[in-house]
Tab-separated table of C-alpha atoms in Angstrom:
chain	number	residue	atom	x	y	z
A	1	UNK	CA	194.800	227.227	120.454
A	2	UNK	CA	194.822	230.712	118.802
A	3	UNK	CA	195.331	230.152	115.033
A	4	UNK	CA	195.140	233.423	113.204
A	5	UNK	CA	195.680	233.723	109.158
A	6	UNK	CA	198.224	236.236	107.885
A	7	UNK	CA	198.596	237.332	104.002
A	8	UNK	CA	202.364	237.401	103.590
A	9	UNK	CA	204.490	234.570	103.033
A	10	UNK	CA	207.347	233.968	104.845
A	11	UNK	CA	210.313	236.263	104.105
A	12	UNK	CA	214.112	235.078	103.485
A	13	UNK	CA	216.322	237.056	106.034
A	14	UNK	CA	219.057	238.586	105.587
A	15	UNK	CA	222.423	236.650	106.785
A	16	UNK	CA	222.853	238.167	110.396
A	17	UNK	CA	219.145	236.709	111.766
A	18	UNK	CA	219.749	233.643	113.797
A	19	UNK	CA	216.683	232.202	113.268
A	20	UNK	CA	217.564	229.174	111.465
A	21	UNK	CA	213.727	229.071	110.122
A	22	UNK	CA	214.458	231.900	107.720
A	23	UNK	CA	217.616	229.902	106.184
A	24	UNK	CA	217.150	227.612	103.174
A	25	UNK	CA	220.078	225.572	105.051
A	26	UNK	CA	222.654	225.985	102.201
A	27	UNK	CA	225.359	227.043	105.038
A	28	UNK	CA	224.287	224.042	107.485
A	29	UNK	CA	226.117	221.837	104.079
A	30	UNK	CA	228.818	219.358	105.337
A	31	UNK	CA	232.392	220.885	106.366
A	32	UNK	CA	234.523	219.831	103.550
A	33	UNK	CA	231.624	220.819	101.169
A	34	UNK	CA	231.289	223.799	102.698
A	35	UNK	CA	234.733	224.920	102.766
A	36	UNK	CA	234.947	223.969	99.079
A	37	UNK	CA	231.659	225.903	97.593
A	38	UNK	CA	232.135	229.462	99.933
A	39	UNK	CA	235.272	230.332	98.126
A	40	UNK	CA	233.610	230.239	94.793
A	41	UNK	CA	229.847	229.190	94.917
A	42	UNK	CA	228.053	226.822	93.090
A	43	UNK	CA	225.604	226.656	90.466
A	44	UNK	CA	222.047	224.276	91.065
A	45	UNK	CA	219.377	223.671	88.405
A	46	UNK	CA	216.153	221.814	88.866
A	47	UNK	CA	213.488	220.459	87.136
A	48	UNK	CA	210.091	220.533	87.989
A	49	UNK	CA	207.715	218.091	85.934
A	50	UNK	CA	204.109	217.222	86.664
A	51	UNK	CA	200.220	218.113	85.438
A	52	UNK	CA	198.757	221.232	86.061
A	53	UNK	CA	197.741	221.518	90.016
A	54	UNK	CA	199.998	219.879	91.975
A	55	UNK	CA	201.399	222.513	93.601
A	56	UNK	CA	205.063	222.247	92.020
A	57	UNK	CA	205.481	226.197	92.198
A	58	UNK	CA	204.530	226.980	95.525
A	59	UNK	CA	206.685	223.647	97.222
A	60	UNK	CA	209.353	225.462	94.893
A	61	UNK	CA	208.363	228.682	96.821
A	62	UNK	CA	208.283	226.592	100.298
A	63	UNK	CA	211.657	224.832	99.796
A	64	UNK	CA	214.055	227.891	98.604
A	65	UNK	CA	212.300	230.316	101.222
A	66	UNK	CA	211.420	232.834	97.628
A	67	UNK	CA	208.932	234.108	95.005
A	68	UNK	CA	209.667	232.822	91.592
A	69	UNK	CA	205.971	232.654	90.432
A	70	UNK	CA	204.556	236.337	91.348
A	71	UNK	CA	201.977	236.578	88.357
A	72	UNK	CA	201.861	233.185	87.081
A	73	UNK	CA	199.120	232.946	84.638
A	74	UNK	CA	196.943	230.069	85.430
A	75	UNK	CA	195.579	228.430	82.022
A	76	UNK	CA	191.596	227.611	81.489
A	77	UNK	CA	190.511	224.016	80.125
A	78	UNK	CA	190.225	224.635	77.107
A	79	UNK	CA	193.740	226.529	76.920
A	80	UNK	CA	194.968	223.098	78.735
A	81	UNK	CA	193.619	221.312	75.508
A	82	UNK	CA	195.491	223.361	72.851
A	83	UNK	CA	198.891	224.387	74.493
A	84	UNK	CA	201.909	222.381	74.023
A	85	UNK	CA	204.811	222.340	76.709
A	86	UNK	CA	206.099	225.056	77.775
A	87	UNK	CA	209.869	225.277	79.248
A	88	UNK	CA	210.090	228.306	81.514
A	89	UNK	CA	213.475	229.194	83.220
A	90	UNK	CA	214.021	231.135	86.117
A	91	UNK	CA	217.115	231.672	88.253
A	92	UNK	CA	217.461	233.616	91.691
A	93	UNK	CA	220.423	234.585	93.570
A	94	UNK	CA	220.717	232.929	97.073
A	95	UNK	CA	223.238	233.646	99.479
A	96	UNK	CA	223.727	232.332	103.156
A	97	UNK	CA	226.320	233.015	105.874
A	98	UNK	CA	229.455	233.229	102.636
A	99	UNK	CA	227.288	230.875	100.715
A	100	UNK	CA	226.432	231.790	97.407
A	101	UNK	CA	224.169	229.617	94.814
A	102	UNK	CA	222.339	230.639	91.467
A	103	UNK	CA	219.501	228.532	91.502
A	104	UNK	CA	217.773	227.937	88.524
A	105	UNK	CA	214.326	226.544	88.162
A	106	UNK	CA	213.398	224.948	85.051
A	107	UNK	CA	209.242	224.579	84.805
A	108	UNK	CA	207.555	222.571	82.140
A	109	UNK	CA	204.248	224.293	81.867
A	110	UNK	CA	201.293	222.409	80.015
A	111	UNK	CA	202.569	219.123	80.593
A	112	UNK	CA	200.200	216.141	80.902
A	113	UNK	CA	197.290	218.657	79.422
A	114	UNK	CA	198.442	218.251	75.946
A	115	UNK	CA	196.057	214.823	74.424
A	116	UNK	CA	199.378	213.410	72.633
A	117	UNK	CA	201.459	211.897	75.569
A	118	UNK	CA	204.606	211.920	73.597
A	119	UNK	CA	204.550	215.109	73.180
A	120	UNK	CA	204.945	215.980	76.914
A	121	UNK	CA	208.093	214.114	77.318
A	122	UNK	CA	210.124	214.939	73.889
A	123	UNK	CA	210.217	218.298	74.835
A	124	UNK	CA	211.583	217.297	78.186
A	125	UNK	CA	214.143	215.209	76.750
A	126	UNK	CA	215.376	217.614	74.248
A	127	UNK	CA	215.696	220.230	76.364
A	128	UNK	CA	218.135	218.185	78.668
A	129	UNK	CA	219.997	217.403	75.847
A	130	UNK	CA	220.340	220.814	74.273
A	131	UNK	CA	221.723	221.832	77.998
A	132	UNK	CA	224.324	219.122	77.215
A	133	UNK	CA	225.063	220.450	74.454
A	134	UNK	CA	225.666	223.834	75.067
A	135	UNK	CA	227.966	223.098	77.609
A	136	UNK	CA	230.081	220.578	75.257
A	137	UNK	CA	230.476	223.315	73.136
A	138	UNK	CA	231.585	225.906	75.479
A	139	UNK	CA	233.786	222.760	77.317
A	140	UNK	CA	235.250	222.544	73.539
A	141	UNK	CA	235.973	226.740	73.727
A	142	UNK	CA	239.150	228.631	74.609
A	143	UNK	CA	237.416	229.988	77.961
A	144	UNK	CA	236.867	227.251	79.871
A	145	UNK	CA	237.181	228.882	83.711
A	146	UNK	CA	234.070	230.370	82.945
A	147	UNK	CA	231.832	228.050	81.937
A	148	UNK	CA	227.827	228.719	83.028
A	149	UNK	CA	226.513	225.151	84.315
A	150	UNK	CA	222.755	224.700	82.899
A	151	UNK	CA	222.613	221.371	83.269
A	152	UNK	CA	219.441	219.616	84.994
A	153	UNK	CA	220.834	218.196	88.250
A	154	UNK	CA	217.785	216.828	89.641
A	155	UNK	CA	214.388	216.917	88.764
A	156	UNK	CA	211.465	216.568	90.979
A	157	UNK	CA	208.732	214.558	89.283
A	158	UNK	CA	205.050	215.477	90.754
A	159	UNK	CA	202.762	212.699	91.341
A	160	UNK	CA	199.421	212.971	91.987
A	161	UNK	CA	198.209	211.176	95.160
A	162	UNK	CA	194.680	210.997	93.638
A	163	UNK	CA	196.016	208.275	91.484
A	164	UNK	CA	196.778	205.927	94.077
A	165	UNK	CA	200.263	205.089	91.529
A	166	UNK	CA	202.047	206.079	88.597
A	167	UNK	CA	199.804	206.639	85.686
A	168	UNK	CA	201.150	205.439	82.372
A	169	UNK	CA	202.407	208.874	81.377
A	170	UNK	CA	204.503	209.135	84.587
A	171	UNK	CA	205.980	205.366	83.364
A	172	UNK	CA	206.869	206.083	80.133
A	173	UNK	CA	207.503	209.927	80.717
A	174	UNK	CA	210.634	208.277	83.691
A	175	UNK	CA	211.580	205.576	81.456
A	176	UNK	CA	212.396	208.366	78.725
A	177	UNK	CA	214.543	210.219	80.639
A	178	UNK	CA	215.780	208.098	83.979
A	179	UNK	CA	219.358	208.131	81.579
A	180	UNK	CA	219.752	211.787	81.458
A	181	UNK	CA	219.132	213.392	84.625
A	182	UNK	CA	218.331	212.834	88.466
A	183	UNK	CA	214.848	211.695	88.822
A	184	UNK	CA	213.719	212.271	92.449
A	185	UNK	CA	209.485	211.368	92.718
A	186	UNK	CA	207.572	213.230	95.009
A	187	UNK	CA	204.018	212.120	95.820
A	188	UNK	CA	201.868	215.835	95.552
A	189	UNK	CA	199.314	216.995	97.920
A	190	UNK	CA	199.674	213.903	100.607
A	191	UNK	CA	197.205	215.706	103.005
A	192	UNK	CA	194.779	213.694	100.931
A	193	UNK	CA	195.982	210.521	101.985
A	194	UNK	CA	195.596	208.919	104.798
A	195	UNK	CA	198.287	207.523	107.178
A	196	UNK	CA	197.923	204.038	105.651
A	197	UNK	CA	196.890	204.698	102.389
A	198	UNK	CA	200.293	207.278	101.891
A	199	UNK	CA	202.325	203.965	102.971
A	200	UNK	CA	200.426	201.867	100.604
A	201	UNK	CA	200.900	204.146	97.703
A	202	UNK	CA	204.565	204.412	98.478
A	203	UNK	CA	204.851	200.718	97.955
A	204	UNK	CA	203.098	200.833	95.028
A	205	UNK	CA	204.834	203.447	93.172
A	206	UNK	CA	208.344	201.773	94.056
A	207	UNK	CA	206.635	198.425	92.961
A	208	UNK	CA	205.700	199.724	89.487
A	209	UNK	CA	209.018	201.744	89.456
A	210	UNK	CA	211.044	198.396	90.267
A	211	UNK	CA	208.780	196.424	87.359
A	212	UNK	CA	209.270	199.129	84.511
A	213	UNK	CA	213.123	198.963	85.017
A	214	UNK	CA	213.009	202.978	86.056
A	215	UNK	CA	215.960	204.546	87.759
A	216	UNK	CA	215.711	206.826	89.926
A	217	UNK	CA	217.938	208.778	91.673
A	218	UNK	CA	220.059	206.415	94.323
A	219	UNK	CA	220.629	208.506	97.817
A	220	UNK	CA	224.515	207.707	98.305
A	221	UNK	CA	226.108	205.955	101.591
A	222	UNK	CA	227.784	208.129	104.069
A	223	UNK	CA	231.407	208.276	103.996
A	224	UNK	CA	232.447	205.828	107.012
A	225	UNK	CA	233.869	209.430	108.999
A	226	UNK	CA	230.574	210.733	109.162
A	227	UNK	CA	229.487	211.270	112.482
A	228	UNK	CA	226.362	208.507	114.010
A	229	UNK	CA	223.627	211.446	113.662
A	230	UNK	CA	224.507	212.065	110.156
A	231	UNK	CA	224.168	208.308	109.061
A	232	UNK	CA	221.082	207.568	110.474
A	233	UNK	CA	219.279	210.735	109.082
A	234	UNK	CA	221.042	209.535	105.836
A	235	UNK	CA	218.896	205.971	106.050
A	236	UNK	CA	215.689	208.178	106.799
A	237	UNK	CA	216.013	210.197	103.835
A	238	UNK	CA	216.347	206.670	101.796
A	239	UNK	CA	212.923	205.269	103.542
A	240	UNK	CA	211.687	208.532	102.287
A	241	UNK	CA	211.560	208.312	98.480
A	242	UNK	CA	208.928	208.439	97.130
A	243	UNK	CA	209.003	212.221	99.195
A	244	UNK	CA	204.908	212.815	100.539
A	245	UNK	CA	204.945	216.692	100.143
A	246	UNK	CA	202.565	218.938	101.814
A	247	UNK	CA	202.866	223.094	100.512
A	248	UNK	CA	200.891	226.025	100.755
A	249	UNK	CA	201.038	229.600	100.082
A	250	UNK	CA	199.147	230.877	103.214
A	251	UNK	CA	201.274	231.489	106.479
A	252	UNK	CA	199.128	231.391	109.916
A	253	UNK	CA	199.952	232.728	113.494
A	254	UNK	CA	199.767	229.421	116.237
A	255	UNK	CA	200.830	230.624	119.309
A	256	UNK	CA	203.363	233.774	118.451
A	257	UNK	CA	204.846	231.912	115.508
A	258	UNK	CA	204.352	231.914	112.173
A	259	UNK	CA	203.491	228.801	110.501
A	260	UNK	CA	203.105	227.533	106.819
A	261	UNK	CA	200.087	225.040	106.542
A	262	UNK	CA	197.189	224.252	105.200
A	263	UNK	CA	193.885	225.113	107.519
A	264	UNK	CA	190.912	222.393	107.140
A	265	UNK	CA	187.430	222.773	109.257
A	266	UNK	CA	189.410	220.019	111.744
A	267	UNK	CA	192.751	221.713	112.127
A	268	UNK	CA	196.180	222.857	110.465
A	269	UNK	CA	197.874	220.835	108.451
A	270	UNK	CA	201.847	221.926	108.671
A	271	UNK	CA	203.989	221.770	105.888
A	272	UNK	CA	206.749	221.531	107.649
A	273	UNK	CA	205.615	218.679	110.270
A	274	UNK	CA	207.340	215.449	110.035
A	275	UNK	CA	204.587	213.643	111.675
A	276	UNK	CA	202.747	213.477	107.864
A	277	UNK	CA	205.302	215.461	105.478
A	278	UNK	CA	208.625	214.898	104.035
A	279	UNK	CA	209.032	218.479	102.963
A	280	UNK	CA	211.981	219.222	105.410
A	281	UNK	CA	213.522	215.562	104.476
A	282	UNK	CA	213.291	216.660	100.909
A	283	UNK	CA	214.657	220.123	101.731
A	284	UNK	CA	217.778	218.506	103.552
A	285	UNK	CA	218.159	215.260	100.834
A	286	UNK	CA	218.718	218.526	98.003
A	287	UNK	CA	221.043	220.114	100.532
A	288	UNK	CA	223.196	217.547	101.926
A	289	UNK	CA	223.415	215.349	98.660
A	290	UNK	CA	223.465	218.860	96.172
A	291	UNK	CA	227.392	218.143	95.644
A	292	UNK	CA	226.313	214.158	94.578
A	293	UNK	CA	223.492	215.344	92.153
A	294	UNK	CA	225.895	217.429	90.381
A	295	UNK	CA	228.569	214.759	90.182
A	296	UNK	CA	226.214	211.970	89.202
A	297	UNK	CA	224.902	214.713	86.905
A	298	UNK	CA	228.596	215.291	85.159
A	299	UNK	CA	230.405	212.133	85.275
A	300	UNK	CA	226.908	209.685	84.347
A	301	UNK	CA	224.309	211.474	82.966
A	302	UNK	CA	226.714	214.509	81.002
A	303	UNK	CA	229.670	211.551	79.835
A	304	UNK	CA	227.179	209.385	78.162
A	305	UNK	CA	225.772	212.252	75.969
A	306	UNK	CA	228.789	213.871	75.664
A	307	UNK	CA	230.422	209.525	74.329
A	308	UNK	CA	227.609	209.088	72.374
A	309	UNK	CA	227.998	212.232	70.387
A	310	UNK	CA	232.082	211.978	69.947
A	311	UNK	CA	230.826	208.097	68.751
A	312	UNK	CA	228.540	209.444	66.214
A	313	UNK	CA	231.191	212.580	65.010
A	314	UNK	CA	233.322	209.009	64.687
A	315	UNK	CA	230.626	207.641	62.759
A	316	UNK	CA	229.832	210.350	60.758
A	317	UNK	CA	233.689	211.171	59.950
A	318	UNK	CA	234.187	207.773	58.987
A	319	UNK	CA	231.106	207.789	56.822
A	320	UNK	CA	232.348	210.607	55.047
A	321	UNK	CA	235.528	209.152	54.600
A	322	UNK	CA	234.165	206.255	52.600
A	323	UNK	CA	232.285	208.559	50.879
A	324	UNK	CA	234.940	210.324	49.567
A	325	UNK	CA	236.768	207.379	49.027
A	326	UNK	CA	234.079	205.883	46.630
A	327	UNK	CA	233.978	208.840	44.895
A	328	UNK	CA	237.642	208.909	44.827
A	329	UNK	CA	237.406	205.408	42.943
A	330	UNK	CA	234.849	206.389	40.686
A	331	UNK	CA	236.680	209.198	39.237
A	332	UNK	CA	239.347	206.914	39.008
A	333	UNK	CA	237.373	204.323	37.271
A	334	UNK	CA	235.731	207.036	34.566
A	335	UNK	CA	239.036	208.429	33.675
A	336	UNK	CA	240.508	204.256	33.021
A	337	UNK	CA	237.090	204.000	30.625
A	338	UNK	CA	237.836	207.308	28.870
A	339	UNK	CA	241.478	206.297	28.285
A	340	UNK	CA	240.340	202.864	27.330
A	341	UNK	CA	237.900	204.165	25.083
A	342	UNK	CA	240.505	206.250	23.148
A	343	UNK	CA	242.895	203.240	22.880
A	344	UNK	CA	240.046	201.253	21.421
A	345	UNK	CA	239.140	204.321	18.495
A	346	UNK	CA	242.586	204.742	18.243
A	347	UNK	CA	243.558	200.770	17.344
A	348	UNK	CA	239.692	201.254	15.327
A	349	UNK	CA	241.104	204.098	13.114
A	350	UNK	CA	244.375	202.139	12.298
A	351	UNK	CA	242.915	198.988	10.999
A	352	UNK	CA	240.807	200.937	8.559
C-alpha cells in the first residue's frame, strides 16, 4: 500500500461539493430539527477541559473540519508550574447546505498544571455561572428576540488513557460541575491502549463514575417514529461513552485519498476508523443530540441557577425587610424613652 504524507490539513468545502467527507454533518441533522434550525440557525458552545497534551485542540480541529488554534503558544514546565487557568473563547462561523451555526469553543488552558487542584475547577465553575448570568440579565432586558446564547452546552472532559481511570482531579473536578453543564468524557489518545485494555478502562471509569455519584450527560431514547437504523445507531452511541478518541494534525495519501491518522513504524492509525476510534460516533452523538444538549442545558442546568438566584434575591429581600423593620422598631423604641424621659423630669421639676 502506497501511504504518502501531505502537510495540509483537510479543508472544509464549500456547500456545492458532494463529498460528504468535507461536511461537519450539521445538514445530515434529523428532519424536524432541520427544518426548525435552517430558518434561523442555532447557536453551540463547548467546553473543552483536560491537562496539557491530550490533544483537545486538534480533535476540536478534527471534529468541526477548521483551524481554531493557528499559533497556539505551547507553555514550558516551568510556565506549567506558575500559570493559573486560562479561559480562552473562540467562535467560528459554520454553514452547511442552509445550515448556519456559530460555534463557540471555550478552552481552559493551564488546567491540571497549576499544584492547587481547586484552583483548576473554580475557575471552571465560575465561568459557567457568569454565562448564566449574563444571559438572566439580558432574559430580564427589554430586547429579548435577540438574545446571544453563551451558555456551555456540553463539555468534553479529556482523560488521559495513561492513567488507566479517573485521577482524583478528574473526580472531584466532575463532581463540581456535573450540576451545571453537559459532561460528556472522552478517553484521549486511545491508540495507546490496547483492544482489551481500552474495554477495561471503559469499565473502570464508568465504575468510579457510578461510585462518586457523577452525572454525566444521559444520551436520550429515540422518539418511537424514528426509523430502525436510527435507533440502533442511537444504542451504539450509548455503549460508546466513555468516547476512545484518536486525532491528529497530519493528513496522508492511502491509495488516492486523503486520510487523517496517525503513522507508527507498523502502520496508520485512522482517526476516523471505527474499528479502534469513536471519533465519528462522537462527531454524530454532538450532531444528532445538539438540539437535546441545549434543552437539557436551558430547562436543567440554566433553571436551577437561574431558581437558586430568584431564591436568594427572596432571601436577601426578605432579609432586608427585617432589617428595616428592626430598625423601624428601634427608632420607635428611642423616641418612647425620650418622651418617657421628659415625663419623668417633667413630674421631677413639679414635686420640687
Amino acid at each position: 500500500m502506497n501511504i504518502t504524507p501531505t502537510t495540509e490539513n483537510r479543508p472544509r468545502q464549500k456547500d456545492n461539493n458532494d463529498d460528504k467527507s468535507n461536511f461537519v454533518g450539521f445538514a445530515n441533522l434529523p428532519s424536524q430539527i432541520h427544518r426548525k434550525i435552517t430558518k434561523r440557525g442555532f447557536e453551540f458552545t463547548v467546553m473543552v477541559v483536560g491537562e496539557s497534551g491530550l490533544g483537545k485542540a486538534t480533535l476540536i480541529n478534527n471534529l468541526f473540519l477548521t483551524d481554531l488554534y493557528p499559533e497556539r503558544h505551547i507553555p514550558t514546565a516551568q510556565e506549567k508550574l506558575r500559570q493559573s487557568v486560562k479561559i480562552d473563547a473562540s467562535t467560528v462561523e459554520i454553514e452547511e447546505r442552509g445550515v448556519k451555526v456559530r460555534l463557540t469553543i471555550v478552552d481552559t488552558l493551564g488546567y491540571g498544571d497549576n499544584l492547587n487542584g481547586t484552583e483548576n475547577y473554580k475557575s471552571l465553575s465560575n465561568y459557567i455561572d457568569n454565562q448564566f448570568e449574563r444571559y438572566l440579565k439580558d432574559e430580564s432586558g427589554l430586547n429579548r428576540r435577540n438574545i446571544a446564547d453563551n451558555r456551555i452546552h456540553c463539555l468534553l472532559y479529556f482523560i488521559s488513557s495513561f492513567t488507566r481511570g479517573l485521577k482524583p482531579l478528574d473526580i472531584e473536578c466532575m463532581k463540581a460541575l456535573h450540576h451545571k453543564v453537559n459532561i460528556v468524557p472522552i478517553i484521549a489518545k486511545a491508540d495507546a491502549l490496547t483492544t482489551i485494555e481500552l474495554i477495561r478502562m471503559k469499565q473502570t471509569i464508568l465504575q468510579q463514575i457510578h461510585d462518586n455519584h457523577i452525572e454525566i450527560y444521559q444520551i436520550p431514547d429515540c422518539d418511537s417514529d424514528e426509523d430502525e437504523e436510527l435507533k440502533e445507531k442511537n444504542l451504539e452511541l450509548k455503549k460508546c461513552i466513555p468516547f476512545a478518541i484518536i486525532s491528529s494534525e497530519r493528513t496522508y495519501e492511502v491509495g488516492g485519498k486523503h486520510i487523517q491518522g496517525r503513522m507508527y513504524p507498523w502502520g496508520l492509525v485512522e482517526v476516523e476508523n471505527n474499528n479502534y476510534s469513536d471519533f465519528l460516533k462522537l462527531r454524530s452523538m454532538l450532531i444528532i443530540h445538539m438540539q437535546d444538549l441545549q434543552e437539557v442545558t436551558h430547562e436543567v442546568y440554566y433553571e436551577n441557577y437561574r431558581s437558586n438566584k430568584l431564591q436568594l434575591k427572596k432571601f436577601i429581600d426578605n432579609d432586608e425587610k427585617q432589617k428595616k423593620l428592626i430598625q423601624e422598631k428601634d427608632i420607635e423604641l428611642r423616641r418612647m424613652q425620650d418622651i418617657l424621659a421628659k415625663m419623668q423630669e417633667h413630674l421631677t421639676e413639679k414635686q420640687k
